[in-house]
Structure formats: structure tokens, C-alpha cells
Short mmCIF file of C-alpha atoms (C1' of nucleotides) in Angstrom, two decimals:
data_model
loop_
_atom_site.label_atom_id
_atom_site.label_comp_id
_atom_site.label_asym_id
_atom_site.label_seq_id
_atom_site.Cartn_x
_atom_site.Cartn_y
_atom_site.Cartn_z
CA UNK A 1 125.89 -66.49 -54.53
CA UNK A 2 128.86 -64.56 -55.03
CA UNK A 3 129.81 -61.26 -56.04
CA UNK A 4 132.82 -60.35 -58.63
CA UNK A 5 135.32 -59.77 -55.90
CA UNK A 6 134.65 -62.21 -53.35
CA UNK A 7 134.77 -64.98 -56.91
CA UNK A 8 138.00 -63.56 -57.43
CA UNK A 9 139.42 -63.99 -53.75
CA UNK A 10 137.97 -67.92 -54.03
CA UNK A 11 139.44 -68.49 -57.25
CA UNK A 12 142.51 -66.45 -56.51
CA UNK A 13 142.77 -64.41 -59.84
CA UNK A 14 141.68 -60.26 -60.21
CA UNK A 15 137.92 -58.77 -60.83
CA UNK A 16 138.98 -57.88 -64.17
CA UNK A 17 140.39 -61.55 -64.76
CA UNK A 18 137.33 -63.12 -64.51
CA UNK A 19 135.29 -60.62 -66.77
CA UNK A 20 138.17 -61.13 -69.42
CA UNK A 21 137.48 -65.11 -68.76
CA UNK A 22 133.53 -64.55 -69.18
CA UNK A 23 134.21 -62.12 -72.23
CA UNK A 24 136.62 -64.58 -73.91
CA UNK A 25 134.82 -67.60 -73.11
CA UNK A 26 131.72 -67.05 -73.67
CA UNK A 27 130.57 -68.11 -70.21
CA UNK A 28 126.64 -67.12 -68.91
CA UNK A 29 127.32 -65.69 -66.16
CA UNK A 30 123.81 -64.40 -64.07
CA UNK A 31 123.13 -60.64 -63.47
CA UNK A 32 121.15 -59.08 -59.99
CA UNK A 33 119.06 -56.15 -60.84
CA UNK A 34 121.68 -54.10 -60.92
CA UNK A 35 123.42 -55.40 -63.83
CA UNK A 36 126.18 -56.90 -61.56
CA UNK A 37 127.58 -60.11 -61.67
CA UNK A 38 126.91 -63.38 -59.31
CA UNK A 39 128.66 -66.15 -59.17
CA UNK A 40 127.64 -69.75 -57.80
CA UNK A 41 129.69 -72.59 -56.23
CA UNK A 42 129.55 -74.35 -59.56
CA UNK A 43 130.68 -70.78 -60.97
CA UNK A 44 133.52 -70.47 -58.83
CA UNK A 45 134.28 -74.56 -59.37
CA UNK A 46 134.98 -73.61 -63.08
CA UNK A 47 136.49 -70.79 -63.08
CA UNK A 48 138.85 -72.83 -60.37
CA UNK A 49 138.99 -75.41 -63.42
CA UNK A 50 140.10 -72.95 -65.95
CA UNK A 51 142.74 -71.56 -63.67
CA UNK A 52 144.58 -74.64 -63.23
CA UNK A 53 144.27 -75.15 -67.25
CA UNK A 54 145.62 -72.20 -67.51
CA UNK A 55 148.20 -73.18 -65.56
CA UNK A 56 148.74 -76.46 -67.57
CA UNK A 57 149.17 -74.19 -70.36
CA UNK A 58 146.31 -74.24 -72.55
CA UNK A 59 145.26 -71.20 -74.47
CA UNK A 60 141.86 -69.87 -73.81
CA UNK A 61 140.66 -70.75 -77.19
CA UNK A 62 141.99 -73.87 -76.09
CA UNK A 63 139.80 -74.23 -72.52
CA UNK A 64 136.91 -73.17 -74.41
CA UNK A 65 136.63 -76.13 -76.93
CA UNK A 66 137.66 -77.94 -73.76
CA UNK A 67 134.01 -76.71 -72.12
CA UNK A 68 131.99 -77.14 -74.77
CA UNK A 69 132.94 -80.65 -75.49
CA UNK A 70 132.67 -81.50 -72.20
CA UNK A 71 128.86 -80.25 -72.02
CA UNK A 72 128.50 -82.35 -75.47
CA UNK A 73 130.00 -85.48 -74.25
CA UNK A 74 126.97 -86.09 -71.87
CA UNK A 75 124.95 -86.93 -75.14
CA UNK A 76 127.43 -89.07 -76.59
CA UNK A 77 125.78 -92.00 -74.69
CA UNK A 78 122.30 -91.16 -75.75
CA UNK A 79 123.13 -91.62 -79.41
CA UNK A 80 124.83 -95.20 -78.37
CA UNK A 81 121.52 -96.21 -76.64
CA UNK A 82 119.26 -95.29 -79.39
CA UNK A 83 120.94 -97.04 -82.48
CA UNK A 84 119.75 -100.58 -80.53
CA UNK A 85 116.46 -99.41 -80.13
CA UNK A 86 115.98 -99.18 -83.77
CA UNK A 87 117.23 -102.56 -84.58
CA UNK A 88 114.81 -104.52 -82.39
CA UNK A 89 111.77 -104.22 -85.17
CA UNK A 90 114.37 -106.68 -86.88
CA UNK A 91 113.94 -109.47 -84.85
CA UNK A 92 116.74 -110.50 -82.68
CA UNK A 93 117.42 -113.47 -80.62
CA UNK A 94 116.73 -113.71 -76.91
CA UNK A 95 120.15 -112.41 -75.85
CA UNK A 96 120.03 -109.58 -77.63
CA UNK A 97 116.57 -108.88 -76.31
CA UNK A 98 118.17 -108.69 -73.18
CA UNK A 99 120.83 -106.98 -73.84
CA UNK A 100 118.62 -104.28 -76.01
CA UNK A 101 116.90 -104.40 -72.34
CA UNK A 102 119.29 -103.96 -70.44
CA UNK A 103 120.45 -100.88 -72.07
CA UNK A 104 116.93 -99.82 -73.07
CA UNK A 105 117.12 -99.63 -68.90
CA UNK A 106 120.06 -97.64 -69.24
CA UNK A 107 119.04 -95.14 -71.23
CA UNK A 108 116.03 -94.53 -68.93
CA UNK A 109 118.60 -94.01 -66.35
CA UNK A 110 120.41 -91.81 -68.10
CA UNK A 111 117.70 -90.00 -69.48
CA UNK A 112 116.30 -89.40 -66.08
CA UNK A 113 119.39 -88.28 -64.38
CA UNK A 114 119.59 -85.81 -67.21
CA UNK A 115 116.02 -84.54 -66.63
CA UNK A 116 116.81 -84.08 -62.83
CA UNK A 117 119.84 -82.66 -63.61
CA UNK A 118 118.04 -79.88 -65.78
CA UNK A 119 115.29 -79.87 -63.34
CA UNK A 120 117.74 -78.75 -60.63
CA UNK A 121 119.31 -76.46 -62.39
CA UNK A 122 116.49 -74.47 -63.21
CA UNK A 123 114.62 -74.62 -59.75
CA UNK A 124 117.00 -72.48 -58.31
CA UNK A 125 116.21 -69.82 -60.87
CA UNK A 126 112.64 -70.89 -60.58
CA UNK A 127 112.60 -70.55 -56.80
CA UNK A 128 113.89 -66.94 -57.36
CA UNK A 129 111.83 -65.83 -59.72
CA UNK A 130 108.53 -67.78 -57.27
CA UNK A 131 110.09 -65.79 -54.30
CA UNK A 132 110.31 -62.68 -55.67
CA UNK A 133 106.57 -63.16 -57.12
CA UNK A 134 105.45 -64.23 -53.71
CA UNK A 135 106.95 -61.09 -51.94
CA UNK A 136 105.53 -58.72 -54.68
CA UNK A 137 101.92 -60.57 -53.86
CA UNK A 138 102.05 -60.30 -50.10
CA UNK A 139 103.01 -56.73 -50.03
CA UNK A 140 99.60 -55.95 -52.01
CA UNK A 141 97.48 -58.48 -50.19
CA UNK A 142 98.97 -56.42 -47.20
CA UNK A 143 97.98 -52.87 -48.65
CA UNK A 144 95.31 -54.08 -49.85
CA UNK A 145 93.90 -55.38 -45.68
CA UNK A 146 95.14 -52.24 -44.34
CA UNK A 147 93.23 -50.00 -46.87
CA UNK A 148 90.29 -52.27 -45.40
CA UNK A 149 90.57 -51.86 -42.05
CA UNK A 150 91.23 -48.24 -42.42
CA UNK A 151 87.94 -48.14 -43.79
CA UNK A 152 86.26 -50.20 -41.64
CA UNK A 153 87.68 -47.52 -39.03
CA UNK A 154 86.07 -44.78 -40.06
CA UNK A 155 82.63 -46.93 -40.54
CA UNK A 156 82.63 -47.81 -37.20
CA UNK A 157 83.56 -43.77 -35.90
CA UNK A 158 80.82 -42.35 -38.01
CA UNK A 159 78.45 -45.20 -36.63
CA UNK A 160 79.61 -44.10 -32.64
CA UNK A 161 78.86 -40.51 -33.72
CA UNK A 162 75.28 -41.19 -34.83
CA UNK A 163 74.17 -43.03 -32.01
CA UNK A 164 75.79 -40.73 -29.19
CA UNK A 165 73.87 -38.27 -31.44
CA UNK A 166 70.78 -40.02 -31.20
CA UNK A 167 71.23 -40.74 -27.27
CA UNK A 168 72.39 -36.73 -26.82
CA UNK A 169 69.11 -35.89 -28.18
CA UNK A 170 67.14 -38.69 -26.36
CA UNK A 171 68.24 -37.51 -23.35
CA UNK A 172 67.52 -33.84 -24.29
CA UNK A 173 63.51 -35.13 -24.92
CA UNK A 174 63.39 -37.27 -21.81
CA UNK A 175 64.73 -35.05 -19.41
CA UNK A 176 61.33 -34.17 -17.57
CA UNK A 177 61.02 -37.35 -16.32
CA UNK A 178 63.24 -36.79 -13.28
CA UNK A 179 60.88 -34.71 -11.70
CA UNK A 180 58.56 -35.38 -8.50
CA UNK A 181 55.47 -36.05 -8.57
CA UNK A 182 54.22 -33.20 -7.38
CA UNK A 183 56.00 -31.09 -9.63
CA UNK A 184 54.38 -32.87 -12.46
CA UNK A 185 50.77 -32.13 -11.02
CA UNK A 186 52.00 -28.61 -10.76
CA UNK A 187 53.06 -28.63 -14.38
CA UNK A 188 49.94 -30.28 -15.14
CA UNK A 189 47.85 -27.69 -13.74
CA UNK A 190 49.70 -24.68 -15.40
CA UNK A 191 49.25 -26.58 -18.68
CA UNK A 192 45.74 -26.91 -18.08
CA UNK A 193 45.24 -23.24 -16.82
CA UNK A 194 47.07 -22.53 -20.19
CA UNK A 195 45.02 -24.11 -22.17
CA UNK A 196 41.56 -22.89 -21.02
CA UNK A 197 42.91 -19.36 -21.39
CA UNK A 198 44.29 -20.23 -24.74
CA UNK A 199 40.49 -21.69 -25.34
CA UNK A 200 38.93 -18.21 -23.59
CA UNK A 201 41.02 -15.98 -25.84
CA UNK A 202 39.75 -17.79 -28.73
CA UNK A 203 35.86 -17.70 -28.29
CA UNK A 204 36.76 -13.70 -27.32
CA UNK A 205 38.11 -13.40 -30.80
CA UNK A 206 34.99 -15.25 -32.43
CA UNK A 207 32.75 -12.87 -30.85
CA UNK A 208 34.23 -9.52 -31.75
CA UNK A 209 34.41 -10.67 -35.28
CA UNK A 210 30.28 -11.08 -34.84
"C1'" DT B 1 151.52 -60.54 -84.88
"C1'" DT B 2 148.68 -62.70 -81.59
"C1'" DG B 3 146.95 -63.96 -77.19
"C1'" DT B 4 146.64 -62.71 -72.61
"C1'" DG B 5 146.63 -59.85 -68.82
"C1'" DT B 6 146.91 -55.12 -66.58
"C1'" DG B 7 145.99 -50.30 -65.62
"C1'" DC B 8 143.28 -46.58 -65.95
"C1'" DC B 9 139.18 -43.81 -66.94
"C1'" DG B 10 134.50 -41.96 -66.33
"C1'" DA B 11 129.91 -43.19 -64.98
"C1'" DC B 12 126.74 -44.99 -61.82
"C1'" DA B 13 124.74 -47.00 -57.45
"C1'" DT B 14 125.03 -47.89 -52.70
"C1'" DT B 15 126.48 -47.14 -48.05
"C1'" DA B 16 128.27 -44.81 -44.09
"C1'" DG B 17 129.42 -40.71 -41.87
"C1'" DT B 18 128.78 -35.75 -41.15
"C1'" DT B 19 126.38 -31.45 -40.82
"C1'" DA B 20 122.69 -28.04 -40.57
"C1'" DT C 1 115.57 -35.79 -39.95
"C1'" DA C 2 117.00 -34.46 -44.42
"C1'" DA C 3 120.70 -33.15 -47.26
"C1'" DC C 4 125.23 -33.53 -48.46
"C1'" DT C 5 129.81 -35.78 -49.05
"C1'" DA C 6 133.26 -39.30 -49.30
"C1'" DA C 7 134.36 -44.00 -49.83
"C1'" DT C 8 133.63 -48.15 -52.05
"C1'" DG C 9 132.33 -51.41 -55.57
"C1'" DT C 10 131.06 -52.36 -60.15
"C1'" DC C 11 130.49 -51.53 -64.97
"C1'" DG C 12 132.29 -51.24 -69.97
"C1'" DG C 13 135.81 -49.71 -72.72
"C1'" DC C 14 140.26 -48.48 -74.31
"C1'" DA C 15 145.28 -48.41 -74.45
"C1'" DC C 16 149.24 -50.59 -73.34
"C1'" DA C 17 152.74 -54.25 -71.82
"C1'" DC C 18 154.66 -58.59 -72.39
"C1'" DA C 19 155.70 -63.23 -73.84
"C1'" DA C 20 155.59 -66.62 -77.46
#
DNA sequence: TTGTGTGCCGACATTAGTTA
DNA sequence: TAACTAATGTCGGCACACAA
């Protein structure tokens, strides 16, 4: 593809030539999505075409009944083919079954090369317009797995949290059991001594209330 | 007078370079 | 790094020049 100025340097006429051409003969030319212009091979082939008509001295009135018949002459030969066609219910003779044949085969042809021809011409807008789709979908499948894993992130972080919580306090509850043995008699024995003085202090209480 | 081409204008977008 | 500026390219439109 081709932008205004670089047509112009391949075809070897001015910017403003070229929109003057479009203008005056009605050609499609594509827009970006910027409004500007772009120009294919088979853009810069006609304009190349028109140039040297121009040069033969044909008016641009002129150049453009010259394009248009030439798009129209590839269906001249479809309206040939099909006037046989019709006939056939008739009844015809064996060589002109063949012949009908034969150009019934033709037609085919011609009808197929048409179809491709269409076919091509649109797949390069197609693939454009499927590229441009494709991009659009992979950037938000891409958003979309990062807002994902973002979350997953902080899942997994509050999840750590908890358990060194859990282990913090754990460790808080088990943190007698480091201790000797004998220091655990000892602390048995003070619990104990506790205990029965708690126990003394109570029956004290019950009596004086007697 | 008509057809064709040219020059210029203002507006807008993009890009590259500069400056705070 | 953001903001600003200049250069560049493109647009549509209009007026004008020039040859037939």
C-alpha cells in the first residue's frame, strides 16, 4: 500500500494530480483511519494507464468511458454463453450438443475465474478487516489473563498470611515444650501446690459463710 | 467557454527535537 | 518525563492560468 505522495513519485504526476484524477473520474480509491488515501499496485498500474492516455490525448471524460467499458466488457462473454444454453430445450443435433458443451464448459471457466477474481479481490480487504478483529481480541483475552493472575496473586498472599498466622500462634501455644524434664516436674508441683491452696481458700470461704 | 492543471489557504494529525 | 514547538504530510476547497 501506498500513500498519496509516494503514488505520485511511481506514477510520476503531483499529489494534487491524482486527487483531481480520483475526483474527475470517479475512481474508489481506499481510506486508512485517518481519512487518508492508499493506493495499491493495481492503483498505481491505472493511474500509470491513465497517464499515458493522457498522453495519447484523450480527455478525461474520455478515459473514463474508456474504464468503465473496460470493466463491462468482461460480461460481454457471459451473455454469448448463455443465449446457447437456452436453445438446447429445442432439440439440437449431436454437433451442436457438443458444441453447446463445449462452451457450456466455457462458461464454467469463465464464470469461475470471475468468482476467484472477486474472491481475491475482496480477501485482501477481508484479511484486514480479520486482522484487525484478531488484534482487538487478543489484546482483551490478554487483559482479561492478567486481571486473573493479579487476582490469583493476592489469593495466594492472603492465604501465606493466614497460615504464618496460624503457625505464629502455634508456636506461641507450644512453646513449653522445650523445657527439661525436670523443669516440668517443678512446674508440675507449683501447679499442684496452687491448686490445693486455691481448694483451701475455698472450703475457708464456705465456712465463714456458716 | 470548457477542460485541465496549478497554487495557495487553513485545518488537522503525526513525528521529531528541544526544554524545563 | 512531560510539555511544548517546529516540521511535515494530508485534507478539501477555492481561485486562477492556460490551451483548445
Amino acid at each position: 500500500m501506498y500513500l498519496i505522495s509516494e503514488t505520485a513519485k511511481l506514477v510520476g504526476v503531483e499529489s494534487h494530480v491524482l486527487r483531481y484524477w480520483e475526483e474527475e473520474l470517479k475512481l474508489p480509491i481506499r481510506r486508512n483511519e485517518l481519512g487518508h488515501r492508499y493506493y495499491t499496485r493495481e492503483d498505481v498500474e491505472q493511474f500509470r494507464e491513465i497517464k499515458k492516455l493522457k498522453q495519447q490525448g484523450l480527455q478525461l471524460k474520455a478515459i473514463r468511458t474508456v474504464l468503465t467499458d473496460s470493466t463491462l466488457q468482461v460480461m460481454v462473454p457471459i451473455r454469448e454463453h448463455i443465449q446457447p444454453v437456452r436453445s438446447t430445450q429445442a432439440g439440437l443435433n449431436e454437433r451442436d450438443d457438443r458444441q453447446l458443451q463445449d462452451k457450456s464448459a466455457r462458461l464454467q471457466l469463465l464464470l469461475h475465474n470471475l468468482v476467484a477474481q472477486a474472491v481475491r479481490e475482496n480477501n485482501q480487504d477481508l484479511t484486514r478487516e480479520i486482522k484487525e478483529t484478531i488484534m482487538k481480541e487478543m489484546d482483551y483475552q490478554f487483559r482479561i489473563q492478567e486481571e486473573e493472575n493479579e487476582k490469583r496473586d493476592r489469593q495466594r498472599t492472603e492465604r501465606e498470611e493466614e497460615h504464618y498466622k496460624k503457625l505464629d500462634e502455634l508456636i506461641k501455644q507450644y512453646s513449653g515444650r522445650g523445657l527439661t524434664g525436670k523443669e516440668r516436674r517443678e512446674r508440675k508441683r507449683q501447679a499442684v501446690k496452687e491448686r490445693k491452696a486455691q481448694k483451701s481458700e475455698e472450703k475457708r470461704k464456705k465456712h465463714s459463710l456458716f
